[in-house]
Structures are given as structure tokens and as C-alpha cells.
Amino acid sequence: MRLVGPSGEQVGIVPLAKALELAQEYDLDLVEVAATARPPVCKLMDYGKFKYESAMKAREARKNQAHTVIKEMKLRPKIDPHDYDTKKGHVVRFLKQGDKVKITIMFRGREQSRPELGFRLLQRLAEDVQELGFVESAAKQDGRNMIMVLGPHKKKTEAMAEARAAADARKAERLGRGPAAEQADDEVEQVEETETAEVGTDAETAEVEQPAETAQDA
């Protein structure tokens, strides 16, 4: 077999007995890394450490994967200013997270004869969030609804990296301020989560393959 040393150095072609002797001498494992090679290639390594490092790399790779996600926000053509600001805030949050947003205008009754109301509302929303996203799919009528899709300027991977950096910065700040400040921050976060849960009628996370939860107008 062709033997590779623990630091990657080439030991050369050695018999199995010699390779096992060296493995015992170094207190390492003899691992076959290229069974189809002629002669086969083996390496001296700590196999347990190798498996652990491989698992950590795979975990980090999964962590950095960006899944295509489409959020959905539903509005009425005659939505009042307060509700519009609330819904726009959710759209802004989604775009900052690097997600696409499907905006649906729902027409009821006589509203169906005024499609220009929905079109103007979609145009207004697109202009209000143009710094964060762009119109990926222009407004079009779909039965009693009008639909437009907004895409984020920021890639999902970039948004995830920024979110992790911000979380690390907050954690570092808490550690520097002491446990009392950290507890106070936790209490503030709990209050914010409660408020979000009360307001949260929007679609939180819906992968493309799964039915999207939608936000209904009040």
C-alpha cells in the first residue's frame, strides 16, 4: 500500500505489517483513503478527530445554505393608512431577511370593477420599499386577486451573514455589560416577541414546496 503520514507527508509504498507497526508507534489509526488506487492509499490519522471535524464542516455548510423562501402578504384595495404601514413593515422585514414577498390584493364585491385601485396600491408599495427590493413579477390580475412579487436586492446568504454578525455583536455587548444588563435585554426581547406574536398575522416562513401561511387583513 502507499502510506501517507499524519502530517500529509509521503511515507512510500510499505507492506501492511509495516503500516500497522507505524500506526501503533504514532498511536494513530490506519485509514484507507483511496481503495481503488493501485496500490491502495492509506493514511495515519486520528479517525475520531477526523469524523468530528468532518461533521462540524458539514454542519457549517448546512448553516450557510440559503433556502428559497416566498412570504405572502395580503392587502385590501381600500386599506387604511395604519394597516398599510403595518403590512409594509412586515414586507420590509422580509426583504431585509433576503426573502421574496408575494403581495396579493384581494377584491370583494364592487371592488372588482376598480382594478386600478389595487394596481396603484401595488405601485405605491413597490416605490416605498425600492431601496430593499425590486419588482420581480409585475402586477397581474388572477381571478378576484391582483398579485405582484417583490425580490430582495440582498442575497439570502448575505442577509443570514449580517444577522449572525449582529447577533454576535449583541452577545459580545451583553458580556461586556454584565449579567444584569443581559437579563434586562432578555426581558425586552420577550416583550418584543409577545408584541410580534399579537400583531403577527403575516406569513412567517413558508418554503416554496410547502403551502404558505398568509396574512389576512383585519
Short mmCIF file of C-alpha atoms in Angstrom, two decimals:
data_model
loop_
_atom_site.label_atom_id
_atom_site.label_comp_id
_atom_site.label_asym_id
_atom_site.label_seq_id
_atom_site.Cartn_x
_atom_site.Cartn_y
_atom_site.Cartn_z
CA MET A 1 0.00 0.00 0.00
CA ARG A 2 1.01 3.63 -0.44
CA LEU A 3 1.23 5.21 3.03
CA VAL A 4 0.67 8.87 3.91
CA GLY A 5 1.98 10.13 7.24
CA PRO A 6 -0.02 12.04 9.89
CA SER A 7 1.14 15.43 8.53
CA GLY A 8 0.41 14.53 4.91
CA GLU A 9 3.96 13.50 4.10
CA GLN A 10 4.55 10.61 1.72
CA VAL A 11 5.99 7.62 3.55
CA GLY A 12 6.06 5.49 0.41
CA ILE A 13 4.92 2.01 -0.54
CA VAL A 14 5.08 -0.26 2.50
CA PRO A 15 3.65 -3.68 3.44
CA LEU A 16 0.55 -3.86 5.66
CA ALA A 17 2.54 -5.12 8.66
CA LYS A 18 4.88 -2.11 8.46
CA ALA A 19 1.92 0.31 8.18
CA LEU A 20 0.24 -1.21 11.24
CA GLU A 21 3.52 -1.00 13.15
CA LEU A 22 3.84 2.71 12.35
CA ALA A 23 0.21 3.31 13.34
CA GLN A 24 0.86 1.71 16.71
CA GLU A 25 4.06 3.70 17.11
CA TYR A 26 2.31 7.02 16.46
CA ASP A 27 -0.79 5.91 18.42
CA LEU A 28 -2.95 6.65 15.38
CA ASP A 29 -5.41 4.79 13.15
CA LEU A 30 -4.57 3.32 9.75
CA VAL A 31 -7.34 4.55 7.42
CA GLU A 32 -7.78 3.60 3.78
CA VAL A 33 -8.47 6.81 1.84
CA ALA A 34 -8.27 5.58 -1.78
CA ALA A 35 -9.31 1.96 -2.12
CA THR A 36 -9.45 1.98 -5.94
CA ALA A 37 -5.90 3.31 -6.39
CA ARG A 38 -3.14 0.92 -7.36
CA PRO A 39 -1.63 0.41 -4.88
CA PRO A 40 -4.38 1.50 -2.45
CA VAL A 41 -3.62 4.62 -0.39
CA CYS A 42 -3.82 4.64 3.41
CA LYS A 43 -3.18 7.41 5.88
CA LEU A 44 -2.16 7.58 9.54
CA MET A 45 -4.70 9.75 11.40
CA ASP A 46 -6.84 10.17 14.48
CA TYR A 47 -10.03 8.81 12.94
CA GLY A 48 -12.28 10.03 15.76
CA LYS A 49 -10.98 13.58 15.36
CA PHE A 50 -11.34 13.31 11.58
CA LYS A 51 -15.01 12.29 11.88
CA TYR A 52 -15.72 15.12 14.33
CA GLU A 53 -14.12 17.77 12.10
CA SER A 54 -15.97 16.43 9.05
CA ALA A 55 -19.29 16.61 10.92
CA MET A 56 -18.56 20.20 12.01
CA LYS A 57 -17.75 21.23 8.43
CA ALA A 58 -20.96 19.64 7.16
CA ARG A 59 -22.94 21.41 9.87
CA GLU A 60 -21.41 24.77 8.96
CA ALA A 61 -22.17 24.16 5.29
CA ARG A 62 -25.84 23.44 6.11
CA LYS A 63 -25.92 26.55 8.28
CA ASN A 64 -24.80 28.69 5.36
CA GLN A 65 -27.26 27.19 2.90
CA ALA A 66 -29.83 29.61 1.56
CA HIS A 67 -33.32 28.15 1.05
CA THR A 68 -35.61 29.80 -1.45
CA VAL A 69 -38.47 31.22 0.61
CA ILE A 70 -41.54 33.14 -0.51
CA LYS A 71 -43.50 35.12 2.04
CA GLU A 72 -47.02 36.30 1.31
CA MET A 73 -48.78 39.49 2.35
CA LYS A 74 -52.47 40.13 1.65
CA LEU A 75 -53.99 43.58 1.43
CA ARG A 76 -57.36 45.10 0.59
CA PRO A 77 -57.55 47.84 -2.09
CA LYS A 78 -59.07 50.29 0.41
CA ILE A 79 -56.68 49.52 3.27
CA ASP A 80 -56.45 52.25 5.93
CA PRO A 81 -53.11 54.07 6.49
CA HIS A 82 -52.31 52.39 9.82
CA ASP A 83 -52.84 48.87 8.42
CA TYR A 84 -50.82 49.78 5.34
CA ASP A 85 -47.88 50.92 7.47
CA THR A 86 -48.06 47.69 9.49
CA LYS A 87 -48.13 45.48 6.40
CA LYS A 88 -45.35 47.50 4.77
CA GLY A 89 -43.25 46.98 7.90
CA HIS A 90 -43.60 43.21 7.50
CA VAL A 91 -42.62 43.43 3.83
CA VAL A 92 -39.55 45.47 4.77
CA ARG A 93 -38.58 42.84 7.35
CA PHE A 94 -38.97 40.01 4.84
CA LEU A 95 -36.85 41.78 2.22
CA LYS A 96 -34.15 42.54 4.79
CA GLN A 97 -34.04 38.82 5.54
CA GLY A 98 -33.36 38.17 1.85
CA ASP A 99 -36.76 36.60 1.15
CA LYS A 100 -39.12 37.17 -1.76
CA VAL A 101 -42.55 38.59 -0.99
CA LYS A 102 -45.78 37.81 -2.85
CA ILE A 103 -48.20 40.72 -2.48
CA THR A 104 -51.85 39.85 -3.01
CA ILE A 105 -54.60 42.47 -3.35
CA MET A 106 -57.98 40.91 -2.56
CA PHE A 107 -61.04 42.40 -4.30
CA ARG A 108 -64.53 41.85 -2.96
CA GLY A 109 -67.92 42.79 -4.32
CA ARG A 110 -67.92 46.04 -6.29
CA GLU A 111 -64.17 46.44 -5.74
CA GLN A 112 -63.67 44.02 -8.64
CA SER A 113 -64.78 46.74 -11.05
CA ARG A 114 -61.95 49.01 -9.83
CA PRO A 115 -58.72 47.09 -10.53
CA GLU A 116 -56.82 50.38 -10.83
CA LEU A 117 -57.12 50.76 -7.03
CA GLY A 118 -55.12 47.58 -6.50
CA PHE A 119 -52.62 48.49 -9.21
CA ARG A 120 -51.95 51.89 -7.64
CA LEU A 121 -51.56 50.30 -4.20
CA LEU A 122 -49.01 47.81 -5.51
CA GLN A 123 -47.11 50.58 -7.27
CA ARG A 124 -47.05 52.61 -4.06
CA LEU A 125 -45.75 49.67 -2.04
CA ALA A 126 -43.05 48.89 -4.62
CA GLU A 127 -41.87 52.53 -4.51
CA ASP A 128 -41.88 52.58 -0.69
CA VAL A 129 -39.56 49.55 -0.46
CA GLN A 130 -37.46 50.12 -3.61
CA GLU A 131 -34.27 50.53 -1.52
CA LEU A 132 -34.66 46.95 -0.27
CA GLY A 133 -36.36 45.16 -3.14
CA PHE A 134 -37.46 45.28 -6.76
CA VAL A 135 -40.50 44.15 -8.73
CA GLU A 136 -39.63 40.62 -9.84
CA SER A 137 -43.09 39.86 -11.22
CA ALA A 138 -45.26 42.82 -12.30
CA ALA A 139 -48.80 43.22 -11.03
CA LYS A 140 -51.31 40.98 -12.81
CA GLN A 141 -54.93 40.03 -12.30
CA ASP A 142 -55.60 36.50 -11.04
CA GLY A 143 -59.33 35.97 -10.70
CA ARG A 144 -60.57 38.21 -7.88
CA ASN A 145 -56.99 38.95 -6.78
CA MET A 146 -54.12 41.02 -8.12
CA ILE A 147 -50.62 39.68 -7.49
CA MET A 148 -47.13 41.14 -7.55
CA VAL A 149 -43.84 39.55 -6.44
CA LEU A 150 -41.02 41.56 -4.88
CA GLY A 151 -37.46 40.25 -4.88
CA PRO A 152 -34.78 41.39 -2.40
CA HIS A 153 -31.69 43.29 -3.55
CA LYS A 154 -29.73 41.42 -0.88
CA LYS A 155 -28.99 37.73 -1.34
CA LYS A 156 -30.24 35.31 1.30
CA THR A 157 -26.70 34.28 2.24
CA GLU A 158 -25.70 37.93 2.77
CA ALA A 159 -28.75 38.57 4.94
CA MET A 160 -28.01 35.46 7.03
CA ALA A 161 -24.38 36.51 7.48
CA GLU A 162 -25.38 40.01 8.57
CA ALA A 163 -27.96 38.62 11.00
CA ARG A 164 -25.36 36.32 12.59
CA ALA A 165 -22.85 39.18 12.83
CA ALA A 166 -25.45 41.38 14.52
CA ALA A 167 -26.34 38.58 16.95
CA ASP A 168 -22.66 38.04 17.78
CA ALA A 169 -22.22 41.79 18.34
CA ARG A 170 -25.20 41.90 20.71
CA LYS A 171 -23.86 38.88 22.58
CA ALA A 172 -20.43 40.48 22.93
CA GLU A 173 -22.03 43.70 24.16
CA ARG A 174 -24.03 41.80 26.76
CA LEU A 175 -20.95 40.01 28.04
CA GLY A 176 -19.19 43.34 28.38
CA ARG A 177 -22.08 44.93 30.27
CA GLY A 178 -22.53 42.13 32.79
CA PRO A 179 -25.33 39.71 33.76
CA ALA A 180 -27.76 42.40 34.98
CA ALA A 181 -27.77 44.15 31.61
CA GLU A 182 -28.08 40.80 29.83
CA GLN A 183 -31.15 39.91 31.89
CA ALA A 184 -32.70 43.30 31.09
CA ASP A 185 -32.10 42.74 27.37
CA ASP A 186 -33.70 39.29 27.59
CA GLU A 187 -36.79 40.83 29.20
CA VAL A 188 -37.00 43.42 26.42
CA GLU A 189 -36.73 40.68 23.79
CA GLN A 190 -39.50 38.71 25.49
CA VAL A 191 -41.77 41.77 25.39
CA GLU A 192 -40.94 42.35 21.70
CA GLU A 193 -41.65 38.69 20.88
CA THR A 194 -45.01 38.93 22.68
CA GLU A 195 -45.94 42.06 20.74
CA THR A 196 -44.87 40.42 17.49
CA ALA A 197 -46.97 37.36 18.27
CA GLU A 198 -50.01 39.59 18.86
CA VAL A 199 -49.51 41.52 15.62
CA GLY A 200 -48.18 38.59 13.60
CA THR A 201 -50.90 37.81 11.14
CA ASP A 202 -48.35 37.71 8.33
CA ALA A 203 -46.79 34.61 6.80
CA GLU A 204 -43.70 33.82 8.82
CA THR A 205 -41.75 31.11 6.97
CA ALA A 206 -43.08 29.16 4.03
CA GLU A 207 -40.73 27.23 1.76
CA VAL A 208 -41.65 27.03 -1.88
CA GLU A 209 -42.56 23.37 -1.65
CA GLN A 210 -44.97 23.95 1.25
CA PRO A 211 -48.26 25.93 1.42
CA ALA A 212 -47.51 29.48 2.54
CA GLU A 213 -49.20 30.85 5.62
CA THR A 214 -50.80 34.15 4.72
CA ALA A 215 -51.53 37.39 6.47
CA GLN A 216 -55.19 38.35 6.41
CA ASP A 217 -56.36 41.94 6.61
CA ALA A 218 -58.23 42.99 9.69
#
